[in-house]
mmCIF file of C-alpha atoms in Angstrom:
data_model
loop_
_atom_site.group_PDB
_atom_site.id
_atom_site.type_symbol
_atom_site.label_atom_id
_atom_site.label_comp_id
_atom_site.label_asym_id
_atom_site.label_seq_id
_atom_site.Cartn_x
_atom_site.Cartn_y
_atom_site.Cartn_z
ATOM 1 C CA UNK L 1 48.720 -90.717 -8.421
ATOM 2 C CA UNK L 2 47.136 -93.794 -6.812
ATOM 3 C CA UNK L 3 43.386 -94.240 -6.622
ATOM 4 C CA UNK L 4 43.506 -93.755 -2.852
ATOM 5 C CA UNK L 5 45.470 -90.515 -3.163
ATOM 6 C CA UNK L 6 43.067 -89.265 -5.847
ATOM 7 C CA UNK L 7 40.138 -90.017 -3.541
ATOM 8 C CA UNK L 8 41.804 -88.150 -0.671
ATOM 9 C CA UNK L 9 42.480 -85.177 -2.918
ATOM 10 C CA UNK L 10 38.901 -85.138 -4.163
ATOM 11 C CA UNK L 11 37.614 -85.266 -0.598
ATOM 12 C CA UNK L 12 39.863 -82.381 0.408
ATOM 13 C CA UNK L 13 38.665 -80.157 -2.426
ATOM 14 C CA UNK L 14 34.942 -81.038 -2.204
ATOM 15 C CA UNK L 15 34.739 -80.346 1.539
ATOM 16 C CA UNK L 16 35.626 -77.107 3.294
ATOM 17 C CA UNK L 17 38.410 -78.840 5.195
ATOM 18 C CA UNK L 18 41.713 -78.593 3.317
ATOM 19 C CA UNK L 19 43.612 -80.725 5.831
ATOM 20 C CA UNK L 20 41.774 -84.011 6.373
ATOM 21 C CA UNK L 21 44.125 -85.986 8.621
ATOM 22 C CA UNK L 22 44.189 -88.793 6.057
ATOM 23 C CA UNK L 23 48.029 -88.919 6.024
ATOM 24 C CA UNK L 24 47.774 -89.362 2.236
ATOM 25 C CA UNK L 25 49.462 -86.546 0.252
ATOM 26 C CA UNK L 26 47.134 -84.542 -1.995
ATOM 27 C CA UNK L 27 46.814 -81.155 -3.683
ATOM 28 C CA UNK L 28 43.939 -79.877 -1.549
ATOM 29 C CA UNK L 29 45.941 -76.771 -0.616
ATOM 30 C CA UNK L 30 45.176 -75.467 -4.115
ATOM 31 C CA UNK L 31 41.531 -75.138 -3.047
ATOM 32 C CA UNK L 32 42.347 -72.829 -0.123
ATOM 33 C CA UNK L 33 40.349 -69.626 -0.776
ATOM 34 C CA UNK L 34 41.788 -66.132 -0.704
ATOM 35 C CA UNK L 35 42.503 -64.784 2.793
ATOM 36 C CA UNK L 36 40.229 -62.380 4.654
ATOM 37 C CA UNK L 37 40.877 -58.788 3.506
ATOM 38 C CA UNK L 38 42.623 -57.977 6.787
ATOM 39 C CA UNK L 39 45.026 -60.915 6.370
ATOM 40 C CA UNK L 40 46.158 -60.305 2.784
ATOM 41 C CA UNK L 41 49.899 -60.052 2.125
ATOM 42 C CA UNK L 42 51.545 -59.005 -1.120
ATOM 43 C CA UNK L 43 55.175 -60.089 -0.951
ATOM 44 C CA UNK L 44 56.962 -61.090 -4.113
ATOM 45 C CA UNK L 45 58.227 -62.245 -6.440
ATOM 46 C CA UNK L 46 56.607 -65.593 -5.617
ATOM 47 C CA UNK L 47 58.917 -68.425 -4.588
ATOM 48 C CA UNK L 48 58.191 -72.154 -4.991
ATOM 49 C CA UNK L 49 58.231 -74.237 -1.826
ATOM 50 C CA UNK L 50 61.556 -76.147 -1.727
ATOM 51 C CA UNK L 51 61.116 -79.789 -2.791
ATOM 52 C CA UNK L 52 61.098 -82.541 -0.197
ATOM 53 C CA UNK L 53 58.869 -84.013 2.483
ATOM 54 C CA UNK L 54 58.179 -82.846 6.030
ATOM 55 C CA UNK L 55 61.562 -83.803 7.486
ATOM 56 C CA UNK L 56 60.161 -86.365 9.939
ATOM 57 C CA UNK L 57 58.672 -89.198 7.859
ATOM 58 C CA UNK L 58 57.694 -91.368 10.822
ATOM 59 C CA UNK L 59 55.735 -88.634 12.597
ATOM 60 C CA UNK L 60 54.169 -87.577 9.293
ATOM 61 C CA UNK L 61 52.525 -90.939 8.599
ATOM 62 C CA UNK L 62 51.989 -92.340 12.115
ATOM 63 C CA UNK L 63 50.281 -89.380 13.801
ATOM 64 C CA UNK L 64 46.529 -89.800 14.287
ATOM 65 C CA UNK L 65 44.888 -86.368 14.598
ATOM 66 C CA UNK L 66 41.581 -85.983 16.420
ATOM 67 C CA UNK L 67 38.607 -84.115 14.998
ATOM 68 C CA UNK L 68 39.379 -80.980 17.018
ATOM 69 C CA UNK L 69 42.962 -80.874 15.710
ATOM 70 C CA UNK L 70 41.828 -81.283 12.093
ATOM 71 C CA UNK L 71 39.192 -78.577 12.465
ATOM 72 C CA UNK L 72 41.538 -76.067 14.094
ATOM 73 C CA UNK L 73 44.352 -76.654 11.602
ATOM 74 C CA UNK L 74 41.876 -75.744 8.878
ATOM 75 C CA UNK L 75 40.753 -72.678 10.810
ATOM 76 C CA UNK L 76 44.393 -71.514 11.023
ATOM 77 C CA UNK L 77 44.843 -72.096 7.276
ATOM 78 C CA UNK L 78 41.677 -70.196 6.329
ATOM 79 C CA UNK L 79 42.216 -67.286 8.720
ATOM 80 C CA UNK L 80 45.983 -67.059 8.183
ATOM 81 C CA UNK L 81 46.487 -67.132 11.929
ATOM 82 C CA UNK L 82 49.029 -69.021 14.086
ATOM 83 C CA UNK L 83 47.832 -72.211 15.787
ATOM 84 C CA UNK L 84 48.600 -72.597 19.505
ATOM 85 C CA UNK L 85 48.625 -76.291 20.410
ATOM 86 C CA UNK L 86 48.498 -77.220 24.093
ATOM 87 C CA UNK L 87 48.366 -80.579 25.813
ATOM 88 C CA UNK L 88 50.232 -82.977 28.051
ATOM 89 C CA UNK L 89 53.650 -84.288 26.989
ATOM 90 C CA UNK L 90 53.429 -87.038 24.393
ATOM 91 C CA UNK L 91 50.058 -86.053 22.921
ATOM 92 C CA UNK L 92 51.570 -85.305 19.509
ATOM 93 C CA UNK L 93 51.771 -81.513 19.556
ATOM 94 C CA UNK L 94 54.960 -81.375 17.479
ATOM 95 C CA UNK L 95 53.978 -84.340 15.286
ATOM 96 C CA UNK L 96 50.928 -82.419 14.089
ATOM 97 C CA UNK L 97 53.176 -79.993 12.168
ATOM 98 C CA UNK L 98 54.891 -82.821 10.281
ATOM 99 C CA UNK L 99 51.588 -84.535 9.526
ATOM 100 C CA UNK L 100 50.124 -81.374 7.987
ATOM 101 C CA UNK L 101 53.230 -80.626 5.918
ATOM 102 C CA UNK L 102 53.270 -84.201 4.610
ATOM 103 C CA UNK L 103 49.602 -84.391 3.643
ATOM 104 C CA UNK L 104 49.423 -80.941 2.006
ATOM 105 C CA UNK L 105 52.813 -81.082 0.288
ATOM 106 C CA UNK L 106 54.170 -78.000 2.056
ATOM 107 C CA UNK L 107 57.796 -79.068 2.113
ATOM 108 C CA UNK L 108 60.150 -79.453 5.031
ATOM 109 C CA UNK L 109 58.911 -78.187 8.387
ATOM 110 C CA UNK L 110 60.896 -75.203 9.643
ATOM 111 C CA UNK L 111 61.698 -75.966 13.288
ATOM 112 C CA UNK L 112 62.337 -73.229 15.867
ATOM 113 C CA UNK L 113 62.956 -74.689 19.365
ATOM 114 C CA UNK L 114 62.371 -72.122 22.127
ATOM 115 C CA UNK L 115 64.320 -71.599 25.350
ATOM 116 C CA UNK L 116 64.336 -68.781 27.893
ATOM 117 C CA UNK L 117 67.335 -67.244 26.100
ATOM 118 C CA UNK L 118 65.720 -67.057 22.650
ATOM 119 C CA UNK L 119 64.747 -63.633 21.285
ATOM 120 C CA UNK L 120 62.724 -62.640 18.223
ATOM 121 C CA UNK L 121 65.877 -61.807 16.286
ATOM 122 C CA UNK L 122 67.089 -65.422 16.663
ATOM 123 C CA UNK L 123 64.104 -66.641 14.695
ATOM 124 C CA UNK L 124 64.320 -63.966 12.000
ATOM 125 C CA UNK L 125 67.961 -63.935 10.929
ATOM 126 C CA UNK L 126 71.556 -63.909 12.068
ATOM 127 C CA UNK L 127 74.360 -61.649 10.894
ATOM 128 C CA UNK L 128 78.040 -62.490 11.386
ATOM 129 C CA UNK L 129 79.953 -59.169 11.296
ATOM 130 C CA UNK L 130 83.167 -60.558 12.819
ATOM 131 C CA UNK L 131 83.680 -63.157 10.096
ATOM 132 C CA UNK L 132 82.961 -60.493 7.501
ATOM 133 C CA UNK L 133 85.521 -58.153 9.099
ATOM 134 C CA UNK L 134 88.193 -60.859 9.222
ATOM 135 C CA UNK L 135 87.545 -61.730 5.569
ATOM 136 C CA UNK L 136 87.882 -58.081 4.557
ATOM 137 C CA UNK L 137 91.145 -57.684 6.521
ATOM 138 C CA UNK L 138 92.630 -60.812 4.918
ATOM 139 C CA UNK L 139 91.568 -59.532 1.511
ATOM 140 C CA UNK L 140 93.253 -56.182 2.083
ATOM 141 C CA UNK L 141 96.413 -57.959 3.183
ATOM 142 C CA UNK L 142 96.344 -59.988 -0.022
ATOM 143 C CA UNK L 143 95.697 -56.907 -2.120
ATOM 144 C CA UNK L 144 92.148 -57.945 -3.066
ATOM 145 C CA UNK L 145 89.816 -55.382 -1.514
ATOM 146 C CA UNK L 146 86.697 -56.880 -3.126
ATOM 147 C CA UNK L 147 86.772 -60.168 -1.231
ATOM 148 C CA UNK L 148 84.518 -60.310 1.849
ATOM 149 C CA UNK L 149 82.332 -57.454 0.631
ATOM 150 C CA UNK L 150 79.252 -59.564 -0.230
ATOM 151 C CA UNK L 151 77.026 -59.091 2.819
ATOM 152 C CA UNK L 152 74.876 -62.034 1.691
ATOM 153 C CA UNK L 153 77.721 -64.360 2.708
ATOM 154 C CA UNK L 154 77.201 -63.310 6.323
ATOM 155 C CA UNK L 155 73.405 -63.136 6.565
ATOM 156 C CA UNK L 156 71.284 -66.236 7.131
ATOM 157 C CA UNK L 157 67.549 -66.261 7.691
ATOM 158 C CA UNK L 158 66.260 -68.184 10.688
ATOM 159 C CA UNK L 159 63.213 -70.491 10.739
ATOM 160 C CA UNK L 160 60.727 -67.643 11.242
ATOM 161 C CA UNK L 161 62.527 -65.408 8.765
ATOM 162 C CA UNK L 162 62.502 -68.166 6.144
ATOM 163 C CA UNK L 163 58.818 -68.980 6.713
ATOM 164 C CA UNK L 164 57.940 -65.351 5.941
ATOM 165 C CA UNK L 165 59.564 -65.375 2.494
ATOM 166 C CA UNK L 166 57.025 -64.835 -0.320
ATOM 167 C CA UNK L 167 56.275 -68.507 -0.996
ATOM 168 C CA UNK L 168 53.436 -69.496 -3.332
ATOM 169 C CA UNK L 169 52.220 -71.969 -0.699
ATOM 170 C CA UNK L 170 52.391 -71.527 3.069
ATOM 171 C CA UNK L 171 55.430 -73.034 4.755
ATOM 172 C CA UNK L 172 54.897 -74.905 8.029
ATOM 173 C CA UNK L 173 56.774 -73.372 10.965
ATOM 174 C CA UNK L 174 56.964 -75.324 14.234
ATOM 175 C CA UNK L 175 57.630 -72.991 17.192
ATOM 176 C CA UNK L 176 58.345 -75.641 19.791
ATOM 177 C CA UNK L 177 57.584 -75.078 23.496
ATOM 178 C CA UNK L 178 56.826 -71.370 23.344
ATOM 179 C CA UNK L 179 55.812 -71.481 27.011
ATOM 180 C CA UNK L 180 59.541 -71.703 27.841
ATOM 181 C CA UNK L 181 60.217 -68.341 26.187
ATOM 182 C CA UNK L 182 61.188 -65.033 27.721
ATOM 183 C CA UNK L 183 58.116 -63.096 28.853
ATOM 184 C CA UNK L 184 58.430 -60.621 25.950
ATOM 185 C CA UNK L 185 58.615 -63.080 23.040
ATOM 186 C CA UNK L 186 54.856 -63.720 22.569
ATOM 187 C CA UNK L 187 54.166 -59.989 22.330
ATOM 188 C CA UNK L 188 57.142 -59.497 19.996
ATOM 189 C CA UNK L 189 55.752 -62.196 17.733
ATOM 190 C CA UNK L 190 52.396 -60.420 17.542
ATOM 191 C CA UNK L 191 53.884 -57.550 15.549
ATOM 192 C CA UNK L 192 55.550 -59.908 13.088
ATOM 193 C CA UNK L 193 52.407 -62.027 12.670
ATOM 194 C CA UNK L 194 50.265 -58.941 12.082
ATOM 195 C CA UNK L 195 52.605 -57.304 9.588
ATOM 196 C CA UNK L 196 53.749 -60.485 7.855
ATOM 197 C CA UNK L 197 57.078 -58.758 7.241
ATOM 198 C CA UNK L 198 60.332 -57.703 8.862
ATOM 199 C CA UNK L 199 63.429 -55.665 8.093
ATOM 200 C CA UNK L 200 67.028 -56.849 7.939
ATOM 201 C CA UNK L 201 68.591 -53.805 9.566
ATOM 202 C CA UNK L 202 72.149 -54.429 8.355
ATOM 203 C CA UNK L 203 70.913 -54.746 4.782
ATOM 204 C CA UNK L 204 68.457 -51.834 4.885
ATOM 205 C CA UNK L 205 71.222 -49.428 5.967
ATOM 206 C CA UNK L 206 73.268 -50.072 2.843
ATOM 207 C CA UNK L 207 73.183 -47.847 -0.203
ATOM 208 C CA UNK L 208 72.260 -50.947 -2.216
ATOM 209 C CA UNK L 209 69.897 -52.801 0.159
ATOM 210 C CA UNK L 210 69.581 -55.868 -2.074
ATOM 211 C CA UNK L 211 71.441 -59.140 -1.515
ATOM 212 C CA UNK L 212 71.166 -62.870 -1.970
ATOM 213 C CA UNK L 213 71.175 -64.466 1.474
ATOM 214 C CA UNK L 214 71.171 -67.940 2.970
ATOM 215 C CA UNK L 215 68.008 -69.454 4.435
ATOM 216 C CA UNK L 216 67.195 -71.937 7.197
ATOM 217 C CA UNK L 217 66.784 -74.542 4.442
ATOM 218 C CA UNK L 218 70.205 -74.184 2.836
ATOM 219 C CA UNK L 219 73.537 -72.377 2.986
ATOM 220 C CA UNK L 220 74.107 -72.861 -0.745
ATOM 221 C CA UNK L 221 70.747 -71.953 -2.310
ATOM 222 C CA UNK L 222 70.257 -68.215 -1.854
ATOM 223 C CA UNK L 223 67.159 -66.004 -2.031
ATOM 224 C CA UNK L 224 67.197 -62.383 -3.070
ATOM 225 C CA UNK L 225 66.078 -59.800 -0.516
ATOM 226 C CA UNK L 226 65.099 -56.461 -1.991
ATOM 227 C CA UNK L 227 65.119 -53.110 -0.188
ATOM 228 C CA UNK L 228 66.219 -54.808 3.013
ATOM 229 C CA UNK L 229 62.703 -56.123 3.736
ATOM 230 C CA UNK L 230 61.001 -59.537 3.659
ATOM 231 C CA UNK L 231 57.214 -59.688 3.173
ATOM 232 C CA UNK L 232 55.267 -62.914 2.993
ATOM 233 C CA UNK L 233 52.835 -63.837 0.236
ATOM 234 C CA UNK L 234 51.162 -66.971 1.629
ATOM 235 C CA UNK L 235 51.093 -66.538 5.417
ATOM 236 C CA UNK L 236 52.873 -69.554 6.941
ATOM 237 C CA UNK L 237 51.078 -72.184 8.990
ATOM 238 C CA UNK L 238 52.680 -71.380 12.350
ATOM 239 C CA UNK L 239 52.172 -74.190 14.868
ATOM 240 C CA UNK L 240 53.240 -73.166 18.375
ATOM 241 C CA UNK L 241 53.334 -75.859 21.051
ATOM 242 C CA UNK L 242 52.919 -75.350 24.790
ATOM 243 C CA UNK L 243 53.011 -77.723 27.742
ATOM 244 C CA UNK L 244 50.969 -75.271 29.804
ATOM 245 C CA UNK L 245 53.864 -74.038 31.928
ATOM 246 C CA UNK L 246 52.715 -70.398 31.695
ATOM 247 C CA UNK L 247 49.788 -68.188 30.727
ATOM 248 C CA UNK L 248 49.875 -65.989 27.622
ATOM 249 C CA UNK L 249 48.670 -62.387 27.284
ATOM 250 C CA UNK L 250 45.046 -61.974 26.109
ATOM 251 C CA UNK L 251 46.223 -59.932 23.103
ATOM 252 C CA UNK L 252 48.352 -62.907 22.023
ATOM 253 C CA UNK L 253 45.625 -65.495 22.573
ATOM 254 C CA UNK L 254 42.938 -63.614 20.656
ATOM 255 C CA UNK L 255 45.158 -63.576 17.570
ATOM 256 C CA UNK L 256 45.726 -67.325 17.702
ATOM 257 C CA UNK L 257 43.609 -70.312 16.801
ATOM 258 C CA UNK L 258 43.882 -72.722 19.740
ATOM 259 C CA UNK L 259 43.488 -76.452 20.241
ATOM 260 C CA UNK L 260 44.094 -78.608 23.308
ATOM 261 C CA UNK L 261 45.185 -82.160 22.518
ATOM 262 C CA UNK L 262 43.763 -84.702 24.947
ATOM 263 C CA UNK L 263 45.220 -87.958 26.166
ATOM 264 C CA UNK L 264 43.689 -91.088 24.582
ATOM 265 C CA UNK L 265 40.437 -91.770 26.418
ATOM 266 C CA UNK L 266 40.415 -95.570 26.101
ATOM 267 C CA UNK L 267 42.574 -98.652 25.802
ATOM 268 C CA UNK L 268 41.356 -98.991 22.220
ATOM 269 C CA UNK L 269 42.765 -95.564 21.321
ATOM 270 C CA UNK L 270 46.093 -96.415 22.927
ATOM 271 C CA UNK L 271 46.171 -99.724 21.078
ATOM 272 C CA UNK L 272 45.581 -97.918 17.780
ATOM 273 C CA UNK L 273 48.497 -95.576 18.513
ATOM 274 C CA UNK L 274 50.779 -98.519 19.280
ATOM 275 C CA UNK L 275 49.756 -100.194 16.021
ATOM 276 C CA UNK L 276 50.589 -97.077 14.023
ATOM 277 C CA UNK L 277 54.044 -96.713 15.548
ATOM 278 C CA UNK L 278 55.125 -100.305 16.182
ATOM 279 C CA UNK L 279 52.823 -102.522 14.127
ATOM 280 C CA UNK L 280 55.558 -103.713 11.711
ATOM 281 C CA UNK L 281 57.786 -104.611 14.662
ATOM 282 C CA UNK L 282 55.205 -106.340 16.860
ATOM 283 C CA UNK L 283 52.413 -107.822 14.766
ATOM 284 C CA UNK L 284 52.668 -111.386 13.546
ATOM 285 C CA UNK L 285 51.292 -112.861 10.355
ATOM 286 C CA UNK L 286 47.780 -112.671 11.790
ATOM 287 C CA UNK L 287 48.159 -108.894 12.224
ATOM 288 C CA UNK L 288 47.489 -109.088 15.969
ATOM 289 C CA UNK L 289 49.538 -107.533 18.752
ATOM 290 C CA UNK L 290 51.190 -110.001 21.150
ATOM 291 C CA UNK L 291 49.230 -110.606 24.387
ATOM 292 C CA UNK L 292 52.118 -109.237 26.446
ATOM 293 C CA UNK L 293 51.964 -105.973 24.514
ATOM 294 C CA UNK L 294 48.273 -105.647 25.319
ATOM 295 C CA UNK L 295 49.075 -106.241 28.991
ATOM 296 C CA UNK L 296 51.510 -103.311 28.972
ATOM 297 C CA UNK L 297 48.915 -101.088 27.301
ATOM 298 C CA UNK L 298 46.368 -102.038 29.965
ATOM 299 C CA UNK L 299 48.931 -101.413 32.708
ATOM 300 C CA UNK L 300 49.785 -97.984 31.268
ATOM 301 C CA UNK L 301 46.109 -97.017 31.109
ATOM 302 C CA UNK L 302 45.555 -98.056 34.730
ATOM 303 C CA UNK L 303 48.650 -96.248 36.028
ATOM 304 C CA UNK L 304 47.742 -93.063 34.161
ATOM 305 C CA UNK L 305 44.986 -92.366 36.684
ATOM 306 C CA UNK L 306 47.670 -91.986 39.366
ATOM 307 C CA UNK L 307 49.783 -89.297 37.675
ATOM 308 C CA UNK L 308 51.218 -87.832 34.507
ATOM 309 C CA UNK L 309 52.438 -90.274 31.881
ATOM 310 C CA UNK L 310 53.286 -89.591 28.228
ATOM 311 C CA UNK L 311 52.348 -91.760 25.264
ATOM 312 C CA UNK L 312 55.933 -91.989 24.081
ATOM 313 C CA UNK L 313 56.788 -93.674 27.390
ATOM 314 C CA UNK L 314 54.326 -96.414 26.487
ATOM 315 C CA UNK L 315 55.934 -96.850 23.060
ATOM 316 C CA UNK L 316 59.407 -97.002 24.626
ATOM 317 C CA UNK L 317 58.264 -99.577 27.183
ATOM 318 C CA UNK L 318 56.608 -101.791 24.581
ATOM 319 C CA UNK L 319 59.618 -101.677 22.270
ATOM 320 C CA UNK L 320 62.033 -102.557 25.094
ATOM 321 C CA UNK L 321 59.826 -105.272 26.554
ATOM 322 C CA UNK L 322 59.253 -106.841 23.144
ATOM 323 C CA UNK L 323 62.994 -107.480 22.831
ATOM 324 C CA UNK L 324 63.502 -108.343 26.509
ATOM 325 C CA UNK L 325 60.712 -110.956 26.371
ATOM 326 C CA UNK L 326 62.902 -113.246 24.280
ATOM 327 C CA UNK L 327 65.234 -113.873 27.227
ATOM 328 C CA UNK L 328 63.584 -112.519 30.407
ATOM 329 C CA UNK L 329 60.942 -114.021 32.670
ATOM 330 C CA UNK L 330 57.477 -112.402 32.403
ATOM 331 C CA UNK L 331 57.780 -110.860 35.876
ATOM 332 C CA UNK L 332 61.057 -109.163 34.937
ATOM 333 C CA UNK L 333 59.497 -107.835 31.753
ATOM 334 C CA UNK L 334 56.641 -106.275 33.751
ATOM 335 C CA UNK L 335 59.168 -104.610 36.084
ATOM 336 C CA UNK L 336 61.061 -103.280 33.070
ATOM 337 C CA UNK L 337 57.844 -101.782 31.687
ATOM 338 C CA UNK L 338 57.204 -99.895 34.940
ATOM 339 C CA UNK L 339 60.811 -98.679 35.044
ATOM 340 C CA UNK L 340 60.561 -97.270 31.515
ATOM 341 C CA UNK L 341 57.213 -95.619 32.364
ATOM 342 C CA UNK L 342 57.941 -93.539 35.504
ATOM 343 C CA UNK L 343 55.533 -90.790 36.460
ATOM 344 C CA UNK L 344 56.578 -87.347 35.252
ATOM 345 C CA UNK L 345 55.983 -85.647 38.616
ATOM 346 C CA UNK L 346 57.425 -86.325 42.062
ATOM 347 C CA UNK L 347 54.006 -86.231 43.725
ATOM 348 C CA UNK L 348 52.655 -88.906 41.427
ATOM 349 C CA UNK L 349 55.728 -91.105 42.026
ATOM 350 C CA UNK L 350 55.170 -91.062 45.758
ATOM 351 C CA UNK L 351 51.488 -91.868 45.177
ATOM 352 C CA UNK L 352 52.453 -94.781 42.954
ATOM 353 C CA UNK L 353 54.916 -96.199 45.445
ATOM 354 C CA UNK L 354 52.503 -95.920 48.358
#
């Protein structure tokens, strides 16, 4: 381990905060104390977290968490509670999950994107009875009645179902845009989050309710489910994102740790974000951003007062304009920047054009 990584690890274990936002991997998760008595889970046997990084290396090392985000991530880890992350588009709600998984060595982020058609069962597991039936019929036709009888070949755990396996360390589960869900999903999740377990109905009904099933991580590496039930050991770090398109029930909110990510409050903060994401592309030998890049940042900051803009629009505009500047006149480059950074609401667009 490098000296810097050792320092980060020492800081994580000597301070109450396990997640520091340093973006340097360390073993601070080992210092996480036992859960509160009312949040203790006893699933087993213990499983190691699958090897590998977060699954989004750029987001993992470029995201710059604020103090509130760092504090609330730690609160969710200590209390074994889900973290509800709100904020405007482009504030890094999803990136936070990858940053935490990277720094704490919690493996690949399990990603569950939410739409209005998604139900709790979709996140837990899927069972394919038709394929199993066809396999059994083919086997009977071939005179081999045993083929197609392994139910584990037709059961695969979803992102939520995989996160609740009895891992030694908490897995990171990103429940993306939960505000787009059906009205019942938040309440359905409450039961799962409180119990830390769920039943695979098709497996529990069998005389031998034990099988090796596929997970959201892999279709080849199987995990054994005993007695048709999954119970977690280390409660997962569940990060649920919301763009504020709906209100959630009080019972749901009181069981969550919440944090609202704010837009950068200054040009300096925006400049720092651009450096993190595009520094290797833009900066010259002197390490400075080109003057034209700074002009676009200033323009973005000014326009933001007139309506909703997302930080990723700024990054897209700067990247495009950097390449266009080699052949386009400065005025055309400025027009291109505005075209790549349209307001995200019709009202603001009319205001901007006025």
